[in-house]
Coordinates of C-alpha atoms in Angstrom, one line a residue:
X1 CA 0.0 0.2 -0.1
X2 CA 1.8 3.1 -1.1
X3 CA 2.1 6.3 1.7
X4 CA -1.3 7.5 0.8
X5 CA -3.0 4.5 0.3
X6 CA -2.6 4.4 4.1
X7 CA -3.4 7.9 4.9
X8 CA -6.6 7.0 3.5
X9 CA -7.5 3.8 4.8
X10 CA -6.6 5.8 8.6
X11 CA -8.7 8.3 8.1
X12 CA -11.7 5.4 8.8
X13 CA -9.3 3.3 10.9
X14 CA -9.1 5.1 14.4
X15 CA -5.7 3.2 15.0
X16 CA -4.3 3.2 11.7
X17 CA -2.1 0.5 9.6
X18 CA 1.2 2.5 10.6
X19 CA 0.5 1.9 14.6
X20 CA 1.9 -1.0 17.1
X21 CA 0.3 -1.7 19.6
X22 CA 1.6 -4.9 21.8
X23 CA -1.0 -7.7 22.9
X24 CA -3.1 -7.2 25.1
X25 CA -1.8 -9.7 28.0
X26 CA -5.1 -10.7 29.9
X27 CA -6.8 -11.3 26.7
X28 CA -6.2 -15.4 27.6
X29 CA -6.5 -14.9 31.0
X30 CA -9.6 -16.0 33.4
X31 CA -11.2 -13.3 35.0
X32 CA -10.4 -12.6 38.7
X33 CA -13.8 -12.7 39.6
X34 CA -14.5 -15.7 38.2
X35 CA -12.4 -18.4 39.4
X36 CA -12.6 -17.4 42.9
X37 CA -16.4 -17.9 42.6
X38 CA -15.9 -21.5 41.1
X39 CA -13.2 -22.9 43.0
X40 CA -15.7 -20.9 46.3
X41 CA -18.9 -23.2 44.9
X42 CA -17.6 -26.5 46.4
X43 CA -16.2 -25.2 49.8
X44 CA -19.2 -22.3 51.2
X45 CA -21.9 -21.6 48.5
X46 CA -22.4 -18.7 50.7
X47 CA -19.8 -17.5 50.3
X48 CA -19.6 -18.3 46.7
X49 CA -23.4 -16.6 46.8
X50 CA -21.7 -13.1 48.0
X51 CA -18.3 -13.6 45.4
X52 CA -20.5 -13.6 43.1
X53 CA -22.7 -10.7 43.7
X54 CA -19.8 -9.1 43.9
X55 CA -18.6 -10.1 40.1
X56 CA -18.6 -7.2 37.9
X57 CA -21.0 -9.2 35.7
X58 CA -22.9 -9.6 38.2
X59 CA -22.7 -6.1 39.3
X60 CA -23.9 -4.1 36.4
X61 CA -27.2 -6.7 35.5
X62 CA -28.2 -4.7 38.4
X63 CA -28.7 -2.3 36.7
X64 CA -28.4 -3.0 32.7
X65 CA -31.7 -2.2 30.8
X66 CA -33.1 -4.4 28.5
X67 CA -33.2 -3.6 25.0
X68 CA -36.0 -4.6 22.6
X69 CA -34.4 -4.7 19.2
X70 CA -32.2 -2.4 17.6
X71 CA -34.3 -2.3 14.3
X72 CA -35.6 1.3 13.6
X73 CA -39.5 0.4 13.6
X74 CA -41.6 0.1 16.3
X75 CA -43.0 0.7 20.0
X76 CA -39.4 2.9 21.6
X77 CA -40.6 2.7 25.8
X78 CA -37.1 0.4 26.3
X79 CA -35.0 3.0 25.7
X80 CA -36.7 5.1 28.1
X81 CA -34.1 4.8 30.3
X82 CA -31.6 5.4 27.2
X83 CA -33.6 8.8 28.0
X84 CA -32.2 9.0 31.4
X85 CA -28.9 8.7 30.7
X86 CA -29.3 11.6 28.2
X87 CA -30.5 14.1 30.4
X88 CA -29.6 17.5 29.1
X89 CA -26.7 16.7 26.7
X90 CA -26.5 19.1 23.5
X91 CA -24.1 16.1 21.9
X92 CA -24.9 12.6 22.2
X93 CA -21.7 10.5 20.5
X94 CA -23.2 7.1 19.3
X95 CA -20.1 5.1 18.6
X96 CA -19.9 1.3 16.8
X97 CA -17.0 -0.9 17.0
X98 CA -16.6 -2.1 13.5
X99 CA -17.6 0.8 10.3
X100 CA -20.0 -2.1 8.9
X101 CA -22.0 -4.3 11.0
X102 CA -25.5 -4.3 10.5
X103 CA -26.4 -3.5 14.4
X104 CA -24.0 -1.0 15.1
X105 CA -26.5 1.2 12.0
X106 CA -29.5 0.5 13.1
X107 CA -29.6 1.1 16.2
X108 CA -27.5 4.5 16.1
X109 CA -31.2 4.8 14.0
X110 CA -33.4 3.8 16.5
X111 CA -31.9 6.0 19.5
X112 CA -32.0 9.2 16.1
X113 CA -35.8 8.4 16.5
X114 CA -36.3 8.7 20.5
X115 CA -34.6 11.0 20.5
X116 CA -35.4 13.5 17.4
X117 CA -39.5 12.6 18.8
X118 CA -39.1 12.5 23.1
X119 CA -35.7 14.6 23.4
X120 CA -35.6 17.8 21.4
X121 CA -32.8 16.8 18.8
X122 CA -33.0 17.7 15.5
X123 CA -29.5 17.1 14.0
X124 CA -27.1 13.8 12.7
X125 CA -23.8 13.8 12.2
X126 CA -21.6 12.1 10.5
X127 CA -17.7 11.0 9.7
X128 CA -18.2 12.4 6.4
X129 CA -16.5 15.5 4.4
X130 CA -18.6 18.6 5.7
X131 CA -19.3 19.1 2.1
X132 CA -20.8 15.4 1.7
X133 CA -23.2 16.8 4.4
X134 CA -24.5 19.6 3.1
X135 CA -25.5 18.1 -0.3
X136 CA -27.7 15.7 2.0
X137 CA -28.4 17.9 4.6
X138 CA -30.3 19.4 1.1
X139 CA -32.1 17.0 -0.1
X140 CA -33.2 16.1 3.6
X141 CA -35.3 19.2 3.6
X142 CA -35.9 20.3 0.4
X143 CA -35.5 17.0 -1.7
X144 CA -33.2 19.0 -3.9
X145 CA -31.8 16.4 -5.3
X146 CA -31.6 11.8 -6.2
X147 CA -30.7 10.1 -3.2
X148 CA -29.0 6.8 -4.1
X149 CA -27.4 9.6 -7.1
X150 CA -26.0 11.9 -3.9
X151 CA -25.0 8.5 -1.5
X152 CA -23.0 6.6 -4.4
X153 CA -20.7 10.2 -5.5
X154 CA -20.3 10.9 -1.8
X155 CA -19.9 7.6 0.2
X156 CA -16.5 6.3 -2.3
X157 CA -13.2 5.4 -1.3
X158 CA -13.0 4.5 2.6
X159 CA -16.6 6.4 3.0
X160 CA -17.3 3.8 1.1
X161 CA -18.8 1.7 4.2
X162 CA -21.1 5.2 4.4
X163 CA -23.1 3.3 0.4
X164 CA -25.9 1.0 3.1
X165 CA -29.4 0.3 2.7
X166 CA -28.9 0.9 7.4
X167 CA -28.4 4.8 6.6
X168 CA -30.0 4.4 3.4
X169 CA -33.3 3.9 6.0
X170 CA -31.9 5.6 8.8
X171 CA -31.7 9.1 5.5
X172 CA -35.1 8.0 4.3
X173 CA -36.3 7.9 7.5
X174 CA -35.3 11.6 8.0
X175 CA -36.5 12.4 5.0
X176 CA -40.3 11.7 5.3
X177 CA -39.6 13.6 8.8
X178 CA -38.9 16.4 7.1
X179 CA -41.7 16.7 5.5
X180 CA -43.5 16.3 7.9
X181 CA -42.2 18.9 10.1
X182 CA -40.8 21.3 7.0
X183 CA -41.0 24.0 10.0
X184 CA -38.2 21.5 11.9
X185 CA -36.3 20.1 10.1
X186 CA -34.0 17.1 11.4
X187 CA -31.3 17.6 9.7
X188 CA -27.6 16.2 8.7
X189 CA -23.9 17.0 9.3
X190 CA -20.3 15.9 8.0
X191 CA -18.1 17.2 10.2
X192 CA -14.9 15.7 8.6
X193 CA -12.1 17.1 6.5
X194 CA -11.5 14.1 4.0
X195 CA -12.4 15.4 0.9
X196 CA -14.0 19.8 0.3
X197 CA -16.3 19.6 -2.7
X198 CA -17.5 22.3 -4.8
X199 CA -19.4 23.5 -2.8
X200 CA -17.6 24.4 -0.9
X201 CA -15.8 26.7 -3.3
X202 CA -19.2 27.4 -5.1
X203 CA -21.3 28.9 -1.6
X204 CA -17.5 31.3 -0.6
X205 CA -17.9 32.8 -4.1
X206 CA -20.7 33.1 -4.5
X207 CA -21.0 35.1 -0.5
X208 CA -17.5 37.3 -1.6
X209 CA -19.3 37.9 -5.1
X210 CA -22.3 39.5 -3.5
X211 CA -20.5 40.8 -0.4
X212 CA -17.1 41.1 -0.4
X213 CA -16.7 41.5 -4.5
X214 CA -13.2 42.5 -4.1
X215 CA -12.1 39.7 -2.1
X216 CA -13.1 38.1 -5.5
X217 CA -9.8 38.1 -7.8
X218 CA -8.5 37.1 -4.7
X219 CA -10.0 34.0 -4.1
X220 CA -10.3 32.8 -7.9
X221 CA -6.2 33.2 -7.3
X222 CA -6.2 31.5 -4.0
X223 CA -8.4 28.7 -4.6
X224 CA -7.0 27.8 -8.3
X225 CA -7.0 25.1 -8.9
X226 CA -7.9 23.3 -5.9
X227 CA -12.1 22.7 -6.7
X228 CA -13.1 20.0 -7.9
X229 CA -13.8 18.5 -11.4
X230 CA -13.6 14.9 -11.4
X231 CA -15.4 12.1 -8.3
X232 CA -14.3 11.9 -5.3
X233 CA -12.2 9.4 -4.4
X234 CA -9.9 10.3 -7.9
X235 CA -9.5 13.6 -7.3
X236 CA -8.0 12.0 -2.9
X237 CA -6.5 9.9 -4.4
X238 CA -4.7 12.3 -7.2
X239 CA -3.9 15.2 -5.3
X240 CA -1.7 13.2 -2.5
X241 CA 0.3 11.8 -5.5
X242 CA 1.6 15.9 -5.4
X243 CA 5.0 16.4 -3.5
X244 CA 4.3 17.5 -0.1
X245 CA 5.9 21.1 -0.9
X246 CA 3.3 21.2 -3.0
X247 CA 0.1 20.3 -0.8
X248 CA 2.1 22.2 2.5
X249 CA 2.1 25.8 0.0
X250 CA -1.9 24.5 -1.9
X251 CA -2.4 24.5 3.0
X252 CA -0.8 28.0 3.1
X253 CA -3.6 29.4 -0.1
X254 CA -6.4 27.4 1.4
X255 CA -5.2 29.6 4.7
X256 CA -5.4 33.0 3.2
X257 CA -8.7 32.2 2.0
X258 CA -9.8 32.0 5.3
X259 CA -8.1 35.2 7.0
X260 CA -9.4 37.3 3.7
X261 CA -12.9 36.5 5.7
X262 CA -12.4 36.9 8.9
X263 CA -10.3 40.6 8.0
X264 CA -14.2 42.5 8.3
X265 CA -17.1 40.1 10.0
X266 CA -20.5 40.2 9.4
X267 CA -22.9 42.2 10.9
X268 CA -26.3 43.3 10.5
X269 CA -28.6 40.9 7.8
X270 CA -25.0 39.9 7.1
X271 CA -23.7 38.2 10.2
X272 CA -25.1 34.7 8.9
X273 CA -23.8 34.7 5.5
X274 CA -20.8 35.7 6.6
X275 CA -20.7 33.1 9.8
X276 CA -21.7 29.9 7.2
X277 CA -19.4 31.4 4.3
X278 CA -15.7 31.4 6.7
X279 CA -17.0 27.8 7.8
X280 CA -17.0 26.1 4.5
X281 CA -13.6 28.7 3.9
X282 CA -12.4 26.5 6.9
X283 CA -13.6 23.5 5.7
X284 CA -12.0 23.7 2.4
X285 CA -8.6 24.4 4.1
X286 CA -9.4 22.0 6.5
X287 CA -8.6 19.1 4.0
X288 CA -5.7 21.0 3.0
X289 CA -4.6 20.9 6.4
X290 CA -4.6 17.6 7.0
X291 CA -2.8 16.3 3.1
X292 CA -0.3 18.4 4.3
X293 CA 1.5 16.3 6.4
X294 CA 4.1 14.5 5.8
X295 CA 3.2 10.8 5.1
X296 CA 6.7 10.0 4.4
X297 CA 7.0 10.2 8.4
X298 CA 5.5 7.7 10.4
X299 CA 6.1 10.8 13.3
X300 CA 3.6 12.4 10.9
X301 CA 1.0 10.6 12.0
X302 CA 0.4 12.1 15.0
X303 CA -0.4 15.3 14.0
X304 CA -2.6 14.2 11.0
X305 CA -4.8 12.1 13.0
X306 CA -4.4 14.8 15.6
X307 CA -5.3 17.1 13.8
X308 CA -8.7 14.8 12.5
X309 CA -9.4 14.4 15.6
X310 CA -10.2 18.6 16.8
X311 CA -11.8 19.2 13.1
X312 CA -14.3 16.6 14.2
X313 CA -15.0 17.7 17.0
X314 CA -15.1 21.4 15.7
X315 CA -17.5 21.1 13.0
X316 CA -19.4 19.0 15.2
X317 CA -18.8 22.4 18.6
X318 CA -19.6 25.1 15.6
X319 CA -23.0 23.2 14.1
X320 CA -24.6 22.9 17.6
X321 CA -24.3 26.3 18.9
X322 CA -24.5 28.1 15.7
X323 CA -27.8 26.0 15.6
X324 CA -29.0 25.3 18.8
X325 CA -30.2 21.7 17.2
X326 CA -28.7 18.7 19.5
X327 CA -27.1 16.5 18.1
X328 CA -27.1 12.9 16.7
X329 CA -23.4 11.7 16.3
X330 CA -21.5 9.2 14.7
X331 CA -18.3 7.4 14.4
X332 CA -16.0 4.9 15.5
X333 CA -15.2 3.9 19.6
X334 CA -11.9 5.4 19.5
X335 CA -12.6 9.1 17.2
X336 CA -16.0 9.6 20.1
X337 CA -14.2 7.7 23.8
X338 CA -13.1 10.5 26.7
X339 CA -9.6 8.9 26.6
X340 CA -7.7 8.0 23.9
X341 CA -7.6 4.7 23.1
X342 CA -3.7 4.0 21.8
X343 CA -2.1 7.9 23.0
X344 CA 1.1 8.1 21.4
X345 CA -0.3 7.4 17.7
X346 CA -3.6 9.0 18.9
X347 CA -2.5 12.4 21.6
X348 CA -6.7 13.5 21.8
X349 CA -9.2 12.5 19.7
X350 CA -12.5 13.9 18.7
X351 CA -14.9 12.6 21.7
X352 CA -11.6 14.4 24.1
X353 CA -12.7 17.6 22.8
X354 CA -16.1 17.2 22.9
X355 CA -16.5 17.0 26.3
X356 CA -13.6 20.2 27.1
X357 CA -15.5 22.8 24.5
X358 CA -19.6 21.4 26.2
X359 CA -18.4 19.5 29.3
X360 CA -21.0 17.3 29.9
X361 CA -23.7 18.4 27.9
X362 CA -20.9 15.9 25.5
X363 CA -22.4 12.1 25.8
X364 CA -19.9 9.1 25.0
X365 CA -22.2 5.8 24.2
X366 CA -19.2 2.7 23.2
X367 CA -20.9 0.3 21.2
X368 CA -19.3 -3.3 21.8
X369 CA -20.3 -7.3 21.0
X370 CA -19.3 -10.5 21.2
X371 CA -19.2 -12.3 18.5
X372 CA -20.6 -12.0 15.0
X373 CA -19.5 -10.2 11.0
X374 CA -18.8 -7.1 9.1
X375 CA -17.3 -5.6 6.2
X376 CA -13.8 -4.0 6.0
X377 CA -11.3 -3.6 3.4
X378 CA -8.7 -7.5 3.6
X379 CA -5.0 -7.2 3.2
X380 CA -5.2 -7.9 -0.7
X381 CA -7.0 -4.2 -0.7
X382 CA -10.9 -6.0 -0.8
X383 CA -14.0 -5.0 0.8
X384 CA -14.6 -8.1 2.3
X385 CA -17.0 -10.6 5.2
X386 CA -15.6 -11.3 8.1
X387 CA -16.7 -13.1 11.1
X388 CA -15.4 -13.7 14.4
X389 CA -15.9 -15.8 17.1
X390 CA -17.4 -15.4 21.2
X391 CA -14.7 -13.2 23.2
X392 CA -11.8 -14.4 25.2
X393 CA -12.5 -14.5 28.4
X394 CA -10.2 -11.0 30.7
X395 CA -12.0 -9.5 27.6
X396 CA -14.0 -6.2 27.6
X397 CA -17.1 -8.5 25.7
X398 CA -16.5 -11.1 27.5
X399 CA -18.0 -9.7 31.0
X400 CA -20.0 -7.9 29.4
X401 CA -21.6 -10.8 27.6
X402 CA -22.5 -12.5 30.9
X403 CA -24.9 -10.3 31.2
X404 CA -28.3 -11.5 31.6
X405 CA -29.6 -9.3 28.9
X406 CA -28.8 -10.1 25.9
X407 CA -28.2 -7.1 24.1
X408 CA -28.7 -4.1 26.5
X409 CA -27.7 -0.5 27.8
X410 CA -25.6 0.3 30.7
X411 CA -25.2 3.6 32.4
X412 CA -21.1 2.7 33.5
X413 CA -21.2 6.5 35.2
X414 CA -24.0 4.3 38.2
X415 CA -22.6 1.0 38.0
X416 CA -22.1 -0.1 41.2
X417 CA -18.7 -0.9 43.5
X418 CA -18.2 -3.9 42.7
X419 CA -17.8 -2.9 38.6
X420 CA -15.9 0.5 39.8
X421 CA -13.0 -1.7 40.2
X422 CA -13.4 -3.6 37.5
X423 CA -14.9 -0.9 35.7
X424 CA -11.4 0.9 36.4
X425 CA -9.1 -1.4 34.8
X426 CA -7.7 -1.6 32.0
X427 CA -9.4 -5.4 30.0
X428 CA -8.8 -5.7 25.6
X429 CA -12.1 -4.4 23.3
X430 CA -12.3 -5.0 20.0
X431 CA -11.6 -2.3 17.9
X432 CA -11.7 -3.1 14.0
X433 CA -11.1 -0.2 12.0
X434 CA -11.9 0.2 8.2
X435 CA -9.2 -2.9 7.8
X436 CA -8.8 -6.0 9.7
X437 CA -6.6 -7.7 10.7
X438 CA -5.2 -5.6 11.3
X439 CA -2.4 -4.6 14.3
X440 CA -4.4 -2.5 16.3
X441 CA -7.7 -4.3 16.4
X442 CA -7.0 -5.0 20.7
X443 CA -6.0 -1.8 22.3
X444 CA -6.4 -2.0 26.1
X445 CA -8.8 0.1 27.7
X446 CA -10.2 1.5 31.0
X447 CA -13.8 1.8 30.3
X448 CA -14.6 3.8 33.3
X449 CA -12.4 6.4 31.7
X450 CA -13.4 6.1 27.6
X451 CA -17.6 6.3 26.8
X452 CA -20.4 7.0 29.9
X453 CA -23.0 4.6 28.5
X454 CA -22.4 1.4 26.8
X455 CA -25.0 -0.1 24.5
X456 CA -24.0 -4.1 24.4
X457 CA -24.9 -6.5 21.8
X458 CA -24.3 -10.2 22.1
X459 CA -24.7 -10.9 18.2
X460 CA -24.3 -8.9 14.5
X461 CA -24.1 -9.2 11.3
X462 CA -22.5 -7.4 8.3
X463 CA -24.2 -4.2 7.2
X464 CA -25.6 -4.9 3.7
X465 CA -23.5 -3.0 1.3
X466 CA -25.4 -0.8 -1.4
X467 CA -21.9 -0.8 -3.1

């Protein structure tokens, strides 16, 4: 895999193909509480019962709430405990342990529906480019364009995993809701910086032509050769084939464009239009800055990934603060966690930035599974379906799967004392990105430090890809 292909993989491989993580020693070690309980059963039944009650899975039993289904349709009463966990949060991050499993997508649809109908949420943000969000939002709020065409054109390259039947159904539900509620729509946000579509350049130019005509020649020169004229996958591959020095020069140019727009803030009726134009210009600069990192230097990967997680958080926070929308945010667990899974290579992640900016206004929800299937790129670069068996003793999922409910949601902040020690200790967790197998599929994390809430599935199956 050449350098720019490696970066493209890293954009959706949350712990990147360039990382190395030592195998977790606990992966093959049985949980201590379970061994103790089993041994005690033969010696003292009362002691065995007390020990079992103190086991983390038994303690989690007391606060876990069963899920009726992961499917989006039907009654939502079983999500009321989750609604109480959400409380007054303005951004709810819903993670995923793989990038392409059916249940992770459908439960996001189901939770979105609940939070829209019961908690006043009005936006869905996805790990996709800002310009993709604008196209989808135009379709969802006004019916502009064709959904299949938009998904085919926008979800390319490593974003292809979003071109699935489950997200199509979610988007169709959003459109149907907006048809019924045209004055109070649910909107779509793309928070990522892996591509900057032609829409961004057109919107910045249109604003300048109307409000700042003296800037038009300067912006035209600064954006020369940058506006995409091909499909997204071709554009990004061609862009990343440019020498690092040229990519840095392009990033410097887009930064100057941002500075030009900042020089005279909008006022009065122009204030809102100026804010949006500046954000669109910022999104262009986010992409060129991300791709300006020297990816032949392994030391640059951490900086690139830090930049990416920061801009994703900034875009979500900007939308929330600009519009007031409460947001359901979808991404991989390791992007939405409150602490990075691998500090040496991901110094700080999106969820950490959001908690810093929003405090308890940000809720991190990790999604885990014991066994099942998913789609991912194989080592040959092709898309494949993979299956993994039950979690090994000692791992996070092995303990979670011993809670009595098949599928459940649990608030880690309210876990009983018997579970808190386990939650605070490092345990191996499934962390499967866009490529499998990877060398960072099983990092060790402290669950209590990583997420506020966990939704656990006993079994998942691969999502249905559309293209």
